[in-house]
């Protein structure tokens, strides 16, 4: 038995297109929402601040961190309790490892 498909009326088509375009205009990209939330929270450990890679120590003691870079040598830093430290350009920092207290 063949199925008969009706064409939507111009009014129905216009209603659907209006709803879709309104959704696209007001929607926030998922990546932008995550980026803003993580930056606002300024989580402990490594985070991005513009082009800077920062490390935030949320503990009550100094932390000795080892920073590995994509280009250049690796470095140790001592980050005092409750402070943040610039560890390099975001595009060059590969990873940060916590090596205990300092």
mmCIF file with all atom_site columns, C-alpha atoms in Angstrom:
data_model
loop_
_atom_site.group_PDB
_atom_site.id
_atom_site.type_symbol
_atom_site.label_atom_id
_atom_site.label_alt_id
_atom_site.label_comp_id
_atom_site.label_asym_id
_atom_site.label_entity_id
_atom_site.label_seq_id
_atom_site.pdbx_PDB_ins_code
_atom_site.Cartn_x
_atom_site.Cartn_y
_atom_site.Cartn_z
_atom_site.occupancy
_atom_site.B_iso_or_equiv
_atom_site.pdbx_formal_charge
_atom_site.auth_seq_id
_atom_site.auth_comp_id
_atom_site.auth_asym_id
_atom_site.auth_atom_id
_atom_site.pdbx_PDB_model_num
ATOM 1   C CA . UNK A 1 1   ? 0.000  0.000  0.000  1.00 0.00 ? 1   UNK A CA 1
ATOM 2   C CA . UNK A 1 2   ? 1.661  3.300  -1.058 1.00 0.00 ? 2   UNK A CA 1
ATOM 3   C CA . UNK A 1 3   ? 2.139  6.044  1.503  1.00 0.00 ? 3   UNK A CA 1
ATOM 4   C CA . UNK A 1 4   ? 0.855  9.442  0.481  1.00 0.00 ? 4   UNK A CA 1
ATOM 5   C CA . UNK A 1 5   ? 3.071  12.366 1.610  1.00 0.00 ? 5   UNK A CA 1
ATOM 6   C CA . UNK A 1 6   ? 1.526  15.798 1.810  1.00 0.00 ? 6   UNK A CA 1
ATOM 7   C CA . UNK A 1 7   ? 3.531  18.906 1.075  1.00 0.00 ? 7   UNK A CA 1
ATOM 8   C CA . UNK A 1 8   ? 3.648  21.324 4.011  1.00 0.00 ? 8   UNK A CA 1
ATOM 9   C CA . UNK A 1 9   ? 1.858  24.608 3.562  1.00 0.00 ? 9   UNK A CA 1
ATOM 10  C CA . UNK A 1 10  ? 3.980  27.748 3.095  1.00 0.00 ? 10  UNK A CA 1
ATOM 11  C CA . UNK A 1 11  ? 2.856  28.999 6.529  1.00 0.00 ? 11  UNK A CA 1
ATOM 12  C CA . UNK A 1 12  ? 3.965  25.773 8.248  1.00 0.00 ? 12  UNK A CA 1
ATOM 13  C CA . UNK A 1 13  ? 7.313  25.855 6.423  1.00 0.00 ? 13  UNK A CA 1
ATOM 14  C CA . UNK A 1 14  ? 7.865  29.495 7.412  1.00 0.00 ? 14  UNK A CA 1
ATOM 15  C CA . UNK A 1 15  ? 7.037  28.692 11.057 1.00 0.00 ? 15  UNK A CA 1
ATOM 16  C CA . UNK A 1 16  ? 9.601  25.877 11.155 1.00 0.00 ? 16  UNK A CA 1
ATOM 17  C CA . UNK A 1 17  ? 12.307 28.019 9.520  1.00 0.00 ? 17  UNK A CA 1
ATOM 18  C CA . UNK A 1 18  ? 11.659 30.868 11.965 1.00 0.00 ? 18  UNK A CA 1
ATOM 19  C CA . UNK A 1 19  ? 11.969 28.526 14.956 1.00 0.00 ? 19  UNK A CA 1
ATOM 20  C CA . UNK A 1 20  ? 15.219 26.996 13.679 1.00 0.00 ? 20  UNK A CA 1
ATOM 21  C CA . UNK A 1 21  ? 16.816 30.368 12.923 1.00 0.00 ? 21  UNK A CA 1
ATOM 22  C CA . UNK A 1 22  ? 15.826 31.732 16.347 1.00 0.00 ? 22  UNK A CA 1
ATOM 23  C CA . UNK A 1 23  ? 17.465 28.711 17.983 1.00 0.00 ? 23  UNK A CA 1
ATOM 24  C CA . UNK A 1 24  ? 20.680 29.166 15.992 1.00 0.00 ? 24  UNK A CA 1
ATOM 25  C CA . UNK A 1 25  ? 20.907 32.876 16.797 1.00 0.00 ? 25  UNK A CA 1
ATOM 26  C CA . UNK A 1 26  ? 20.419 32.459 20.547 1.00 0.00 ? 26  UNK A CA 1
ATOM 27  C CA . UNK A 1 27  ? 22.448 29.271 21.059 1.00 0.00 ? 27  UNK A CA 1
ATOM 28  C CA . UNK A 1 28  ? 25.906 29.496 22.645 1.00 0.00 ? 28  UNK A CA 1
ATOM 29  C CA . UNK A 1 29  ? 28.577 27.192 21.216 1.00 0.00 ? 29  UNK A CA 1
ATOM 30  C CA . UNK A 1 30  ? 29.398 24.377 23.640 1.00 0.00 ? 30  UNK A CA 1
ATOM 31  C CA . UNK A 1 31  ? 33.139 24.993 23.496 1.00 0.00 ? 31  UNK A CA 1
ATOM 32  C CA . UNK A 1 32  ? 32.739 28.670 24.387 1.00 0.00 ? 32  UNK A CA 1
ATOM 33  C CA . UNK A 1 33  ? 30.589 27.811 27.403 1.00 0.00 ? 33  UNK A CA 1
ATOM 34  C CA . UNK A 1 34  ? 33.131 25.326 28.723 1.00 0.00 ? 34  UNK A CA 1
ATOM 35  C CA . UNK A 1 35  ? 36.019 27.732 28.176 1.00 0.00 ? 35  UNK A CA 1
ATOM 36  C CA . UNK A 1 36  ? 34.293 30.549 30.044 1.00 0.00 ? 36  UNK A CA 1
ATOM 37  C CA . UNK A 1 37  ? 33.317 28.330 32.959 1.00 0.00 ? 37  UNK A CA 1
ATOM 38  C CA . UNK A 1 38  ? 36.810 26.883 33.371 1.00 0.00 ? 38  UNK A CA 1
ATOM 39  C CA . UNK A 1 39  ? 38.413 30.312 33.189 1.00 0.00 ? 39  UNK A CA 1
ATOM 40  C CA . UNK A 1 40  ? 35.956 31.802 35.694 1.00 0.00 ? 40  UNK A CA 1
ATOM 41  C CA . UNK A 1 41  ? 36.500 28.933 38.106 1.00 0.00 ? 41  UNK A CA 1
ATOM 42  C CA . UNK A 1 42  ? 40.315 29.305 37.809 1.00 0.00 ? 42  UNK A CA 1
ATOM 43  C CA . UNK A 1 43  ? 40.728 25.686 38.824 1.00 0.00 ? 43  UNK A CA 1
ATOM 44  C CA . UNK A 1 44  ? 43.700 24.493 40.787 1.00 0.00 ? 44  UNK A CA 1
ATOM 45  C CA . UNK A 1 45  ? 46.633 23.366 38.690 1.00 0.00 ? 45  UNK A CA 1
ATOM 46  C CA . UNK A 1 46  ? 47.394 24.562 35.179 1.00 0.00 ? 46  UNK A CA 1
ATOM 47  C CA . UNK A 1 47  ? 44.940 26.870 33.436 1.00 0.00 ? 47  UNK A CA 1
ATOM 48  C CA . UNK A 1 48  ? 44.919 29.272 30.501 1.00 0.00 ? 48  UNK A CA 1
ATOM 49  C CA . UNK A 1 49  ? 44.805 33.052 30.844 1.00 0.00 ? 49  UNK A CA 1
ATOM 50  C CA . UNK A 1 50  ? 44.876 34.446 27.292 1.00 0.00 ? 50  UNK A CA 1
ATOM 51  C CA . UNK A 1 51  ? 48.173 33.219 25.789 1.00 0.00 ? 51  UNK A CA 1
ATOM 52  C CA . UNK A 1 52  ? 49.668 32.557 29.230 1.00 0.00 ? 52  UNK A CA 1
ATOM 53  C CA . UNK A 1 53  ? 49.857 29.165 30.914 1.00 0.00 ? 53  UNK A CA 1
ATOM 54  C CA . UNK A 1 54  ? 49.333 29.674 34.644 1.00 0.00 ? 54  UNK A CA 1
ATOM 55  C CA . UNK A 1 55  ? 49.594 27.294 37.595 1.00 0.00 ? 55  UNK A CA 1
ATOM 56  C CA . UNK A 1 56  ? 47.412 27.859 40.672 1.00 0.00 ? 56  UNK A CA 1
ATOM 57  C CA . UNK A 1 57  ? 48.360 26.293 43.992 1.00 0.00 ? 57  UNK A CA 1
ATOM 58  C CA . UNK A 1 58  ? 45.231 25.780 46.119 1.00 0.00 ? 58  UNK A CA 1
ATOM 59  C CA . UNK A 1 59  ? 46.974 23.924 48.925 1.00 0.00 ? 59  UNK A CA 1
ATOM 60  C CA . UNK A 1 60  ? 48.247 25.262 52.231 1.00 0.00 ? 60  UNK A CA 1
ATOM 61  C CA . UNK A 1 61  ? 51.910 24.516 51.402 1.00 0.00 ? 61  UNK A CA 1
ATOM 62  C CA . UNK A 1 62  ? 54.337 25.335 48.608 1.00 0.00 ? 62  UNK A CA 1
ATOM 63  C CA . UNK A 1 63  ? 54.326 23.022 45.594 1.00 0.00 ? 63  UNK A CA 1
ATOM 64  C CA . UNK A 1 64  ? 57.354 22.053 43.522 1.00 0.00 ? 64  UNK A CA 1
ATOM 65  C CA . UNK A 1 65  ? 56.154 21.674 39.916 1.00 0.00 ? 65  UNK A CA 1
ATOM 66  C CA . UNK A 1 66  ? 57.948 20.329 36.853 1.00 0.00 ? 66  UNK A CA 1
ATOM 67  C CA . UNK A 1 67  ? 56.895 21.975 33.570 1.00 0.00 ? 67  UNK A CA 1
ATOM 68  C CA . UNK A 1 68  ? 57.531 20.261 30.232 1.00 0.00 ? 68  UNK A CA 1
ATOM 69  C CA . UNK A 1 69  ? 57.573 22.338 27.035 1.00 0.00 ? 69  UNK A CA 1
ATOM 70  C CA . UNK A 1 70  ? 57.032 21.459 23.390 1.00 0.00 ? 70  UNK A CA 1
ATOM 71  C CA . UNK A 1 71  ? 60.053 23.573 22.428 1.00 0.00 ? 71  UNK A CA 1
ATOM 72  C CA . UNK A 1 72  ? 62.999 24.221 24.720 1.00 0.00 ? 72  UNK A CA 1
ATOM 73  C CA . UNK A 1 73  ? 64.076 22.789 28.053 1.00 0.00 ? 73  UNK A CA 1
ATOM 74  C CA . UNK A 1 74  ? 61.968 21.688 30.984 1.00 0.00 ? 74  UNK A CA 1
ATOM 75  C CA . UNK A 1 75  ? 61.855 23.687 34.211 1.00 0.00 ? 75  UNK A CA 1
ATOM 76  C CA . UNK A 1 76  ? 61.066 23.357 37.935 1.00 0.00 ? 76  UNK A CA 1
ATOM 77  C CA . UNK A 1 77  ? 59.138 26.079 39.773 1.00 0.00 ? 77  UNK A CA 1
ATOM 78  C CA . UNK A 1 78  ? 58.187 26.543 43.419 1.00 0.00 ? 78  UNK A CA 1
ATOM 79  C CA . UNK A 1 79  ? 54.642 27.915 43.700 1.00 0.00 ? 79  UNK A CA 1
ATOM 80  C CA . UNK A 1 80  ? 53.862 29.274 47.188 1.00 0.00 ? 80  UNK A CA 1
ATOM 81  C CA . UNK A 1 81  ? 50.626 28.299 48.945 1.00 0.00 ? 81  UNK A CA 1
ATOM 82  C CA . UNK A 1 82  ? 47.521 29.985 47.549 1.00 0.00 ? 82  UNK A CA 1
ATOM 83  C CA . UNK A 1 83  ? 49.372 31.742 44.701 1.00 0.00 ? 83  UNK A CA 1
ATOM 84  C CA . UNK A 1 84  ? 49.432 31.542 40.909 1.00 0.00 ? 84  UNK A CA 1
ATOM 85  C CA . UNK A 1 85  ? 52.548 31.518 38.752 1.00 0.00 ? 85  UNK A CA 1
ATOM 86  C CA . UNK A 1 86  ? 53.172 32.143 35.066 1.00 0.00 ? 86  UNK A CA 1
ATOM 87  C CA . UNK A 1 87  ? 54.840 29.022 33.611 1.00 0.00 ? 87  UNK A CA 1
ATOM 88  C CA . UNK A 1 88  ? 55.122 29.980 29.923 1.00 0.00 ? 88  UNK A CA 1
ATOM 89  C CA . UNK A 1 89  ? 53.180 30.581 26.732 1.00 0.00 ? 89  UNK A CA 1
ATOM 90  C CA . UNK A 1 90  ? 50.073 28.385 26.484 1.00 0.00 ? 90  UNK A CA 1
ATOM 91  C CA . UNK A 1 91  ? 51.024 27.148 23.022 1.00 0.00 ? 91  UNK A CA 1
ATOM 92  C CA . UNK A 1 92  ? 54.444 25.964 24.256 1.00 0.00 ? 92  UNK A CA 1
ATOM 93  C CA . UNK A 1 93  ? 53.591 24.303 27.611 1.00 0.00 ? 93  UNK A CA 1
ATOM 94  C CA . UNK A 1 94  ? 52.974 20.580 27.242 1.00 0.00 ? 94  UNK A CA 1
ATOM 95  C CA . UNK A 1 95  ? 52.246 19.432 30.795 1.00 0.00 ? 95  UNK A CA 1
ATOM 96  C CA . UNK A 1 96  ? 52.783 20.283 34.471 1.00 0.00 ? 96  UNK A CA 1
ATOM 97  C CA . UNK A 1 97  ? 53.650 17.662 37.094 1.00 0.00 ? 97  UNK A CA 1
ATOM 98  C CA . UNK A 1 98  ? 53.435 18.190 40.865 1.00 0.00 ? 98  UNK A CA 1
ATOM 99  C CA . UNK A 1 99  ? 56.655 16.920 42.473 1.00 0.00 ? 99  UNK A CA 1
ATOM 100 C CA . UNK A 1 100 ? 55.771 17.543 46.123 1.00 0.00 ? 100 UNK A CA 1
ATOM 101 C CA . UNK A 1 101 ? 56.522 20.391 48.494 1.00 0.00 ? 101 UNK A CA 1
ATOM 102 C CA . UNK A 1 102 ? 59.213 23.036 48.324 1.00 0.00 ? 102 UNK A CA 1
#
